[in-house]
């Protein structure tokens, strides 16, 4: 088994593009909300890593916002990059809401244990 080939399959040009567009989405969110530079770095990092991790599933994750795509369009590089931008834009909000909901389910009265 060639581990270098597996590494190059995961960290290829498409993954780099998705991470870049996710970082741009995070940067737009940070600029629009006028966050501090530390919060901005956090948002850009989360947008980039989330977009890279989601990868080709991004068009399906943002389907509620962009609607149905024509056949064969979901795998196109332009569609993937646009979806990665949207994932980067929405990632922090979705993650924070998920964490708030899970914390509220564990501690419904609001008390920390």
N, CA, C and O atoms as a GROMACS GRO file, in nm:
protein
  452
    1UNK      N    1   0.084  -0.118   0.000
    1UNK     CA    2   0.000   0.000   0.000
    1UNK      C    3   0.088   0.125   0.000
    1UNK      O    4   0.182   0.135   0.078
    2UNK      N    5   0.057   0.216  -0.087
    2UNK     CA    6   0.136   0.337  -0.101
    2UNK      C    7   0.070   0.451  -0.023
    2UNK      O    8  -0.029   0.508  -0.069
    3UNK      N    9   0.124   0.483   0.094
    3UNK     CA   10   0.064   0.586   0.180
    3UNK      C   11   0.076   0.725   0.120
    3UNK      O   12  -0.010   0.809   0.143
    4UNK      N   13   0.182   0.749   0.044
    4UNK     CA   14   0.198   0.880  -0.019
    4UNK      C   15   0.087   0.906  -0.120
    4UNK      O   16   0.039   1.019  -0.132
    5UNK      N   17   0.045   0.802  -0.191
    5UNK     CA   18  -0.064   0.818  -0.286
    5UNK      C   19  -0.195   0.850  -0.214
    5UNK      O   20  -0.271   0.934  -0.262
    6UNK      N   21  -0.221   0.787  -0.102
    6UNK     CA   22  -0.341   0.816  -0.023
    6UNK      C   23  -0.339   0.960   0.027
    6UNK      O   24  -0.440   1.030   0.021
    7UNK      N   25  -0.224   1.004   0.074
    7UNK     CA   26  -0.208   1.142   0.121
    7UNK      C   27  -0.234   1.241   0.008
    7UNK      O   28  -0.300   1.343   0.029
    8UNK      N   29  -0.181   1.213  -0.110
    8UNK     CA   30  -0.201   1.304  -0.223
    8UNK      C   31  -0.344   1.300  -0.276
    8UNK      O   32  -0.389   1.396  -0.337
    9UNK      N   33  -0.414   1.191  -0.254
    9UNK     CA   34  -0.555   1.184  -0.293
    9UNK      C   35  -0.642   1.270  -0.202
    9UNK      O   36  -0.739   1.330  -0.248
   10UNK      N   37  -0.608   1.275  -0.075
   10UNK     CA   38  -0.687   1.353   0.020
   10UNK      C   39  -0.653   1.502   0.009
   10UNK      O   40  -0.743   1.585   0.002
   11UNK      N   41  -0.525   1.535   0.008
   11UNK     CA   42  -0.480   1.675   0.004
   11UNK      C   43  -0.438   1.712  -0.137
   11UNK      O   44  -0.320   1.732  -0.165
   12UNK      N   45  -0.536   1.721  -0.226
   12UNK     CA   46  -0.509   1.755  -0.365
   12UNK      C   47  -0.551   1.899  -0.393
   12UNK      O   48  -0.587   1.973  -0.301
   13UNK      N   49  -0.545   1.938  -0.520
   13UNK     CA   50  -0.578   2.076  -0.557
   13UNK      C   51  -0.724   2.109  -0.529
   13UNK      O   52  -0.756   2.222  -0.489
   14UNK      N   53  -0.812   2.014  -0.548
   14UNK     CA   54  -0.954   2.039  -0.523
   14UNK      C   55  -0.977   2.066  -0.374
   14UNK      O   56  -1.053   2.157  -0.339
   15UNK      N   57  -0.912   1.990  -0.289
   15UNK     CA   58  -0.924   2.014  -0.145
   15UNK      C   59  -0.870   2.151  -0.106
   15UNK      O   60  -0.927   2.218  -0.020
   16UNK      N   61  -0.760   2.191  -0.169
   16UNK     CA   62  -0.705   2.324  -0.141
   16UNK      C   63  -0.801   2.433  -0.186
   16UNK      O   64  -0.820   2.532  -0.115
   17UNK      N   65  -0.862   2.416  -0.302
   17UNK     CA   66  -0.960   2.515  -0.350
   17UNK      C   67  -1.080   2.524  -0.257
   17UNK      O   68  -1.128   2.633  -0.227
   18UNK      N   69  -1.129   2.410  -0.212
   18UNK     CA   70  -1.243   2.410  -0.120
   18UNK      C   71  -1.208   2.480   0.011
   18UNK      O   72  -1.289   2.555   0.065
   19UNK      N   73  -1.087   2.455   0.061
   19UNK     CA   74  -1.044   2.520   0.184
   19UNK      C   75  -1.030   2.671   0.165
   19UNK      O   76  -1.068   2.748   0.253
   20UNK      N   77  -0.978   2.712   0.051
   20UNK     CA   78  -0.962   2.856   0.023
   20UNK      C   79  -1.098   2.924   0.014
   20UNK      O   80  -1.118   3.030   0.073
   21UNK      N   81  -1.191   2.863  -0.059
   21UNK     CA   82  -1.323   2.924  -0.072
   21UNK      C   83  -1.399   2.922   0.061
   21UNK      O   84  -1.475   3.015   0.090
   22UNK      N   85  -1.379   2.819   0.141
   22UNK     CA   86  -1.439   2.816   0.274
   22UNK      C   87  -1.382   2.926   0.363
   22UNK      O   88  -1.455   2.989   0.439
   23UNK      N   89  -1.251   2.949   0.352
   23UNK     CA   90  -1.188   3.057   0.428
   23UNK      C   91  -1.242   3.192   0.383
   23UNK      O   92  -1.262   3.282   0.465
   24UNK      N   93  -1.265   3.208   0.253
   24UNK     CA   94  -1.322   3.334   0.204
   24UNK      C   95  -1.463   3.355   0.258
   24UNK      O   96  -1.501   3.466   0.293
   25UNK      N   97  -1.541   3.248   0.265
   25UNK     CA   98  -1.674   3.259   0.324
   25UNK      C   99  -1.668   3.300   0.470
   25UNK      O  100  -1.746   3.383   0.515
   26UNK      N  101  -1.574   3.241   0.543
   26UNK     CA  102  -1.555   3.280   0.682
   26UNK      C  103  -1.510   3.424   0.696
   26UNK      O  104  -1.551   3.494   0.788
   27UNK      N  105  -1.424   3.469   0.604
   27UNK     CA  106  -1.376   3.607   0.607
   27UNK      C  107  -1.490   3.705   0.580
   27UNK      O  108  -1.497   3.811   0.642
   28UNK      N  109  -1.579   3.670   0.488
   28UNK     CA  110  -1.694   3.757   0.459
   28UNK      C  111  -1.784   3.766   0.581
   28UNK      O  112  -1.831   3.874   0.616
   29UNK      N  113  -1.808   3.653   0.647
   29UNK     CA  114  -1.891   3.654   0.768
   29UNK      C  115  -1.827   3.741   0.875
   29UNK      O  116  -1.895   3.821   0.940
   30UNK      N  117  -1.697   3.725   0.893
   30UNK     CA  118  -1.626   3.801   0.994
   30UNK      C  119  -1.629   3.951   0.964
   30UNK      O  120  -1.648   4.033   1.054
   31UNK      N  121  -1.610   3.988   0.838
   31UNK     CA  122  -1.612   4.129   0.800
   31UNK      C  123  -1.752   4.188   0.812
   31UNK      O  124  -1.768   4.302   0.854
   32UNK      N  125  -1.852   4.110   0.776
   32UNK     CA  126  -1.990   4.160   0.782
   32UNK      C  127  -2.035   4.184   0.926
   32UNK      O  128  -2.110   4.277   0.953
   33UNK      N  129  -1.988   4.100   1.018
   33UNK     CA  130  -2.026   4.115   1.158
   33UNK      C  131  -1.930   4.203   1.237
   33UNK      O  132  -1.950   4.228   1.356
   34UNK      N  133  -1.824   4.251   1.171
   34UNK     CA  134  -1.723   4.339   1.232
   34UNK      C  135  -1.667   4.278   1.360
   34UNK      O  136  -1.668   4.341   1.466
   35UNK      N  137  -1.618   4.156   1.348
   35UNK     CA  138  -1.564   4.086   1.464
   35UNK      C  139  -1.422   4.135   1.493
   35UNK      O  140  -1.360   4.203   1.410
   36UNK      N  141  -1.371   4.099   1.610
   36UNK     CA  142  -1.232   4.129   1.642
   36UNK      C  143  -1.141   4.042   1.556
   36UNK      O  144  -1.187   3.947   1.494
   37UNK      N  145  -1.013   4.074   1.554
   37UNK     CA  146  -0.924   3.997   1.468
   37UNK      C  147  -0.910   3.853   1.517
   37UNK      O  148  -0.894   3.762   1.436
   38UNK      N  149  -0.916   3.831   1.647
   38UNK     CA  150  -0.907   3.693   1.699
   38UNK      C  151  -1.030   3.612   1.660
   38UNK      O  152  -1.019   3.496   1.619
   39UNK      N  153  -1.145   3.674   1.674
   39UNK     CA  154  -1.269   3.606   1.632
   39UNK      C  155  -1.266   3.583   1.482
   39UNK      O  156  -1.313   3.479   1.434
   40UNK      N  157  -1.212   3.678   1.407
   40UNK     CA  158  -1.202   3.664   1.262
   40UNK      C  159  -1.114   3.547   1.222
   40UNK      O  160  -1.148   3.471   1.131
   41UNK      N  161  -1.001   3.532   1.290
   41UNK     CA  162  -0.912   3.418   1.261
   41UNK      C  163  -0.984   3.287   1.291
   41UNK      O  164  -0.972   3.191   1.215
   42UNK      N  165  -1.057   3.284   1.401
   42UNK     CA  166  -1.132   3.163   1.438
   42UNK      C  167  -1.237   3.129   1.333
   42UNK      O  168  -1.252   3.013   1.294
   43UNK      N  169  -1.311   3.230   1.288
   43UNK     CA  170  -1.417   3.209   1.190
   43UNK      C  171  -1.358   3.164   1.056
   43UNK      O  172  -1.412   3.074   0.992
   44UNK      N  173  -1.248   3.226   1.013
   44UNK     CA  174  -1.184   3.187   0.887
   44UNK      C  175  -1.132   3.044   0.897
   44UNK      O  176  -1.148   2.966   0.803
   45UNK      N  177  -1.070   3.009   1.009
   45UNK     CA  178  -1.018   2.873   1.027
   45UNK      C  179  -1.130   2.770   1.024
   45UNK      O  180  -1.120   2.668   0.956
   46UNK      N  181  -1.238   2.797   1.098
   46UNK     CA  182  -1.349   2.702   1.101
   46UNK      C  183  -1.413   2.690   0.963
   46UNK      O  184  -1.447   2.579   0.921
   47UNK      N  185  -1.430   2.800   0.892
   47UNK     CA  186  -1.486   2.796   0.757
   47UNK      C  187  -1.400   2.715   0.662
   47UNK      O  188  -1.450   2.637   0.582
   48UNK      N  189  -1.268   2.734   0.672
   48UNK     CA  190  -1.176   2.662   0.585
   48UNK      C  191  -1.175   2.513   0.613
   48UNK      O  192  -1.187   2.431   0.522
   49UNK      N  193  -1.161   2.477   0.739
   49UNK     CA  194  -1.153   2.336   0.776
   49UNK      C  195  -1.285   2.264   0.750
   49UNK      O  196  -1.286   2.149   0.706
   50UNK      N  197  -1.396   2.331   0.778
   50UNK     CA  198  -1.526   2.269   0.754
   50UNK      C  199  -1.549   2.246   0.606
   50UNK      O  200  -1.597   2.140   0.566
   51UNK      N  201  -1.514   2.344   0.524
   51UNK     CA  202  -1.531   2.327   0.379
   51UNK      C  203  -1.442   2.217   0.324
   51UNK      O  204  -1.484   2.141   0.237
   52UNK      N  205  -1.320   2.209   0.376
   52UNK     CA  206  -1.231   2.101   0.332
   52UNK      C  207  -1.286   1.966   0.375
   52UNK      O  208  -1.285   1.871   0.297
   53UNK      N  209  -1.334   1.958   0.498
   53UNK     CA  210  -1.386   1.831   0.550
   53UNK      C  211  -1.513   1.786   0.481
   53UNK      O  212  -1.531   1.668   0.454
   54UNK      N  213  -1.600   1.881   0.453
   54UNK     CA  214  -1.727   1.848   0.387
   54UNK      C  215  -1.701   1.807   0.243
   54UNK      O  216  -1.761   1.712   0.193
   55UNK      N  217  -1.612   1.879   0.176
   55UNK     CA  218  -1.572   1.845   0.040
   55UNK      C  219  -1.684   1.844  -0.060
   55UNK      O  220  -1.758   1.941  -0.074
   56UNK      N  221  -1.697   1.733  -0.131
   56UNK     CA  222  -1.794   1.722  -0.240
   56UNK      C  223  -1.938   1.713  -0.191
   56UNK      O  224  -2.031   1.720  -0.271
   57UNK      N  225  -1.958   1.697  -0.060
   57UNK     CA  226  -2.095   1.693  -0.007
   57UNK      C  227  -2.153   1.833   0.013
   57UNK      O  228  -2.272   1.846   0.044
   58UNK      N  229  -2.073   1.936  -0.005
   58UNK     CA  230  -2.117   2.074   0.020
   58UNK      C  231  -2.242   2.112  -0.058
   58UNK      O  232  -2.332   2.173   0.000
   59UNK      N  233  -2.254   2.080  -0.189
   59UNK     CA  234  -2.378   2.118  -0.260
   59UNK      C  235  -2.503   2.056  -0.199
   59UNK      O  236  -2.611   2.115  -0.204
   60UNK      N  237  -2.489   1.938  -0.142
   60UNK     CA  238  -2.605   1.872  -0.081
   60UNK      C  239  -2.637   1.931   0.056
   60UNK      O  240  -2.753   1.933   0.097
   61UNK      N  241  -2.534   1.979   0.127
   61UNK     CA  242  -2.558   2.040   0.257
   61UNK      C  243  -2.625   2.176   0.246
   61UNK      O  244  -2.706   2.213   0.331
   62UNK      N  245  -2.592   2.251   0.142
   62UNK     CA  246  -2.650   2.385   0.126
   62UNK      C  247  -2.773   2.382   0.035
   62UNK      O  248  -2.822   2.487  -0.007
   63UNK      N  249  -2.822   2.264   0.006
   63UNK     CA  250  -2.940   2.249  -0.080
   63UNK      C  251  -3.062   2.326  -0.030
   63UNK      O  252  -3.136   2.380  -0.112
   64UNK      N  253  -3.086   2.333   0.103
   64UNK     CA  254  -3.202   2.412   0.148
   64UNK      C  255  -3.193   2.560   0.109
   64UNK      O  256  -3.296   2.626   0.096
   65UNK      N  257  -3.073   2.612   0.091
   65UNK     CA  258  -3.056   2.753   0.058
   65UNK      C  259  -3.043   2.778  -0.092
   65UNK      O  260  -3.086   2.882  -0.141
   66UNK      N  261  -2.985   2.681  -0.165
   66UNK     CA  262  -2.964   2.704  -0.309
   66UNK      C  263  -3.062   2.628  -0.396
   66UNK      O  264  -3.072   2.656  -0.516
   67UNK      N  265  -3.134   2.534  -0.340
   67UNK     CA  266  -3.232   2.458  -0.417
   67UNK      C  267  -3.169   2.342  -0.493
   67UNK      O  268  -3.051   2.310  -0.474
   68UNK      N  269  -3.249   2.281  -0.579
   68UNK     CA  270  -3.202   2.167  -0.658
   68UNK      C  271  -3.106   2.212  -0.767
   68UNK      O  272  -3.123   2.318  -0.826
   69UNK      N  273  -3.006   2.130  -0.791
   69UNK     CA  274  -2.909   2.158  -0.896
   69UNK      C  275  -2.942   2.073  -1.018
   69UNK      O  276  -2.994   1.963  -1.005
   70UNK      N  277  -2.911   2.123  -1.138
   70UNK     CA  278  -2.930   2.042  -1.258
   70UNK      C  279  -2.841   1.916  -1.253
   70UNK      O  280  -2.741   1.913  -1.182
   71UNK      N  281  -2.879   1.815  -1.328
   71UNK     CA  282  -2.803   1.690  -1.331
   71UNK      C  283  -2.659   1.716  -1.373
   71UNK      O  284  -2.633   1.790  -1.468
   72UNK      N  285  -2.566   1.654  -1.302
   72UNK     CA  286  -2.425   1.665  -1.335
   72UNK      C  287  -2.359   1.792  -1.285
   72UNK      O  288  -2.238   1.807  -1.299
   73UNK      N  289  -2.435   1.882  -1.229
   73UNK     CA  290  -2.380   2.010  -1.186
   73UNK      C  291  -2.315   2.002  -1.047
   73UNK      O  292  -2.227   2.082  -1.016
   74UNK      N  293  -2.358   1.908  -0.965
   74UNK     CA  294  -2.310   1.900  -0.827
   74UNK      C  295  -2.160   1.870  -0.820
   74UNK      O  296  -2.095   1.911  -0.724
   75UNK      N  297  -2.105   1.801  -0.918
   75UNK     CA  298  -1.963   1.768  -0.916
   75UNK      C  299  -1.875   1.866  -0.987
   75UNK      O  300  -1.753   1.850  -0.986
   76UNK      N  301  -1.932   1.969  -1.050
   76UNK     CA  302  -1.852   2.068  -1.122
   76UNK      C  303  -1.771   2.152  -1.023
   76UNK      O  304  -1.818   2.182  -0.913
   77UNK      N  305  -1.651   2.188  -1.063
   77UNK     CA  306  -1.561   2.260  -0.973
   77UNK      C  307  -1.619   2.395  -0.930
   77UNK      O  308  -1.605   2.434  -0.815
   78UNK      N  309  -1.683   2.465  -1.021
   78UNK     CA  310  -1.744   2.593  -0.987
   78UNK      C  311  -1.854   2.578  -0.884
   78UNK      O  312  -1.866   2.660  -0.792
   79UNK      N  313  -1.934   2.475  -0.899
   79UNK     CA  314  -2.041   2.450  -0.802
   79UNK      C  315  -1.983   2.413  -0.667
   79UNK      O  316  -2.032   2.458  -0.563
   80UNK      N  317  -1.879   2.329  -0.667
   80UNK     CA  318  -1.816   2.290  -0.541
   80UNK      C  319  -1.755   2.410  -0.470
   80UNK      O  320  -1.765   2.422  -0.348
   81UNK      N  321  -1.692   2.500  -0.546
   81UNK     CA  322  -1.630   2.618  -0.485
   81UNK      C  323  -1.735   2.713  -0.430
   81UNK      O  324  -1.718   2.769  -0.321
   82UNK      N  325  -1.843   2.732  -0.503
   82UNK     CA  326  -1.951   2.818  -0.454
   82UNK      C  327  -2.015   2.759  -0.329
   82UNK      O  328  -2.045   2.831  -0.234
   83UNK      N  329  -2.035   2.629  -0.329
   83UNK     CA  330  -2.093   2.563  -0.212
   83UNK      C  331  -1.995   2.568  -0.094
   83UNK      O  332  -2.038   2.584   0.021
   84UNK      N  333  -1.865   2.555  -0.121
   84UNK     CA  334  -1.765   2.566  -0.014
   84UNK      C  335  -1.765   2.705   0.047
   84UNK      O  336  -1.748   2.720   0.168
   85UNK      N  337  -1.785   2.807  -0.036
   85UNK     CA  338  -1.796   2.944   0.014
   85UNK      C  339  -1.915   2.956   0.109
   85UNK      O  340  -1.904   3.015   0.216
   86UNK      N  341  -2.029   2.901   0.068
   86UNK     CA  342  -2.148   2.907   0.153
   86UNK      C  343  -2.130   2.827   0.282
   86UNK      O  344  -2.176   2.869   0.388
   87UNK      N  345  -2.063   2.713   0.273
   87UNK     CA  346  -2.035   2.635   0.394
   87UNK      C  347  -1.946   2.716   0.488
   87UNK      O  348  -1.970   2.718   0.609
   88UNK      N  349  -1.843   2.781   0.433
   88UNK     CA  350  -1.757   2.865   0.515
   88UNK      C  351  -1.831   2.981   0.578
   88UNK      O  352  -1.802   3.022   0.690
   89UNK      N  353  -1.927   3.034   0.505
   89UNK     CA  354  -2.008   3.145   0.555
   89UNK      C  355  -2.100   3.101   0.668
   89UNK      O  356  -2.120   3.175   0.764
   90UNK      N  357  -2.156   2.982   0.658
   90UNK     CA  358  -2.255   2.934   0.753
   90UNK      C  359  -2.199   2.843   0.862
   90UNK      O  360  -2.268   2.816   0.960
   91UNK      N  361  -2.077   2.795   0.847
   91UNK     CA  362  -2.023   2.690   0.934
   91UNK      C  363  -2.025   2.729   1.081
   91UNK      O  364  -2.072   2.651   1.164
   92UNK      N  365  -1.974   2.846   1.115
   92UNK     CA  366  -1.965   2.885   1.255
   92UNK      C  367  -2.103   2.895   1.317
   92UNK      O  368  -2.125   2.851   1.430
   93UNK      N  369  -2.197   2.953   1.244
   93UNK     CA  370  -2.333   2.967   1.296
   93UNK      C  371  -2.396   2.831   1.322
   93UNK      O  372  -2.456   2.809   1.427
   94UNK      N  373  -2.382   2.741   1.227
   94UNK     CA  374  -2.441   2.607   1.242
   94UNK      C  375  -2.375   2.532   1.358
   94UNK      O  376  -2.445   2.468   1.437
   95UNK      N  377  -2.244   2.538   1.367
   95UNK     CA  378  -2.172   2.468   1.474
   95UNK      C  379  -2.209   2.526   1.610
   95UNK      O  380  -2.232   2.450   1.705
   96UNK      N  381  -2.216   2.659   1.622
   96UNK     CA  382  -2.251   2.720   1.750
   96UNK      C  383  -2.394   2.686   1.791
   96UNK      O  384  -2.419   2.660   1.909
   97UNK      N  385  -2.485   2.684   1.697
   97UNK     CA  386  -2.623   2.646   1.731
   97UNK      C  387  -2.631   2.500   1.773
   97UNK      O  388  -2.703   2.466   1.867
   98UNK      N  389  -2.558   2.414   1.704
   98UNK     CA  390  -2.555   2.272   1.740
   98UNK      C  391  -2.500   2.255   1.882
   98UNK      O  392  -2.556   2.178   1.960
   99UNK      N  393  -2.392   2.325   1.914
   99UNK     CA  394  -2.335   2.314   2.049
   99UNK      C  395  -2.429   2.370   2.155
   99UNK      O  396  -2.440   2.313   2.264
  100UNK      N  397  -2.497   2.480   2.125
  100UNK     CA  398  -2.594   2.535   2.220
  100UNK      C  399  -2.709   2.438   2.245
  100UNK      O  400  -2.750   2.419   2.359
  101UNK      N  401  -2.759   2.376   2.138
  101UNK     CA  402  -2.869   2.280   2.154
  101UNK      C  403  -2.825   2.159   2.235
  101UNK      O  404  -2.899   2.112   2.321
  102UNK      N  405  -2.706   2.108   2.208
  102UNK     CA  406  -2.659   1.991   2.281
  102UNK      C  407  -2.633   2.026   2.427
  102UNK      O  408  -2.656   1.943   2.516
  103UNK      N  409  -2.586   2.147   2.454
  103UNK     CA  410  -2.564   2.189   2.592
  103UNK      C  411  -2.697   2.208   2.664
  103UNK      O  412  -2.709   2.174   2.782
  104UNK      N  413  -2.796   2.262   2.594
  104UNK     CA  414  -2.928   2.280   2.655
  104UNK      C  415  -2.996   2.147   2.683
  104UNK      O  416  -3.072   2.136   2.779
  105UNK      N  417  -2.970   2.046   2.601
  105UNK     CA  418  -3.029   1.915   2.625
  105UNK      C  419  -2.964   1.847   2.746
  105UNK      O  420  -3.030   1.775   2.820
  106UNK      N  421  -2.835   1.871   2.764
  106UNK     CA  422  -2.766   1.812   2.880
  106UNK      C  423  -2.802   1.884   3.009
  106UNK      O  424  -2.813   1.822   3.114
  107UNK      N  425  -2.819   2.016   3.000
  107UNK     CA  426  -2.849   2.097   3.118
  107UNK      C  427  -2.972   2.183   3.089
  107UNK      O  428  -2.958   2.302   3.061
  108UNK      N  429  -3.092   2.125   3.094
  108UNK     CA  430  -3.212   2.200   3.056
  108UNK      C  431  -3.244   2.318   3.147
  108UNK      O  432  -3.308   2.413   3.103
  109UNK      N  433  -3.199   2.314   3.271
  109UNK     CA  434  -3.228   2.426   3.362
  109UNK      C  435  -3.126   2.538   3.350
  109UNK      O  436  -3.140   2.642   3.415
  110UNK      N  437  -3.024   2.519   3.266
  110UNK     CA  438  -2.923   2.622   3.244
  110UNK      C  439  -2.809   2.618   3.344
  110UNK      O  440  -2.716   2.698   3.334
  111UNK      N  441  -2.814   2.526   3.439
  111UNK     CA  442  -2.708   2.516   3.540
  111UNK      C  443  -2.596   2.427   3.489
  111UNK      O  444  -2.621   2.319   3.434
  112UNK      N  445  -2.474   2.472   3.507
  112UNK     CA  446  -2.358   2.392   3.470
  112UNK      C  447  -2.328   2.294   3.583
  112UNK      O  448  -2.346   2.327   3.700
  113UNK      N  449  -2.284   2.176   3.547
  113UNK     CA  450  -2.249   2.077   3.649
  113UNK      C  451  -2.101   2.055   3.651
  113UNK      O  452  -2.052   1.975   3.731
   0.00000   0.00000   0.00000
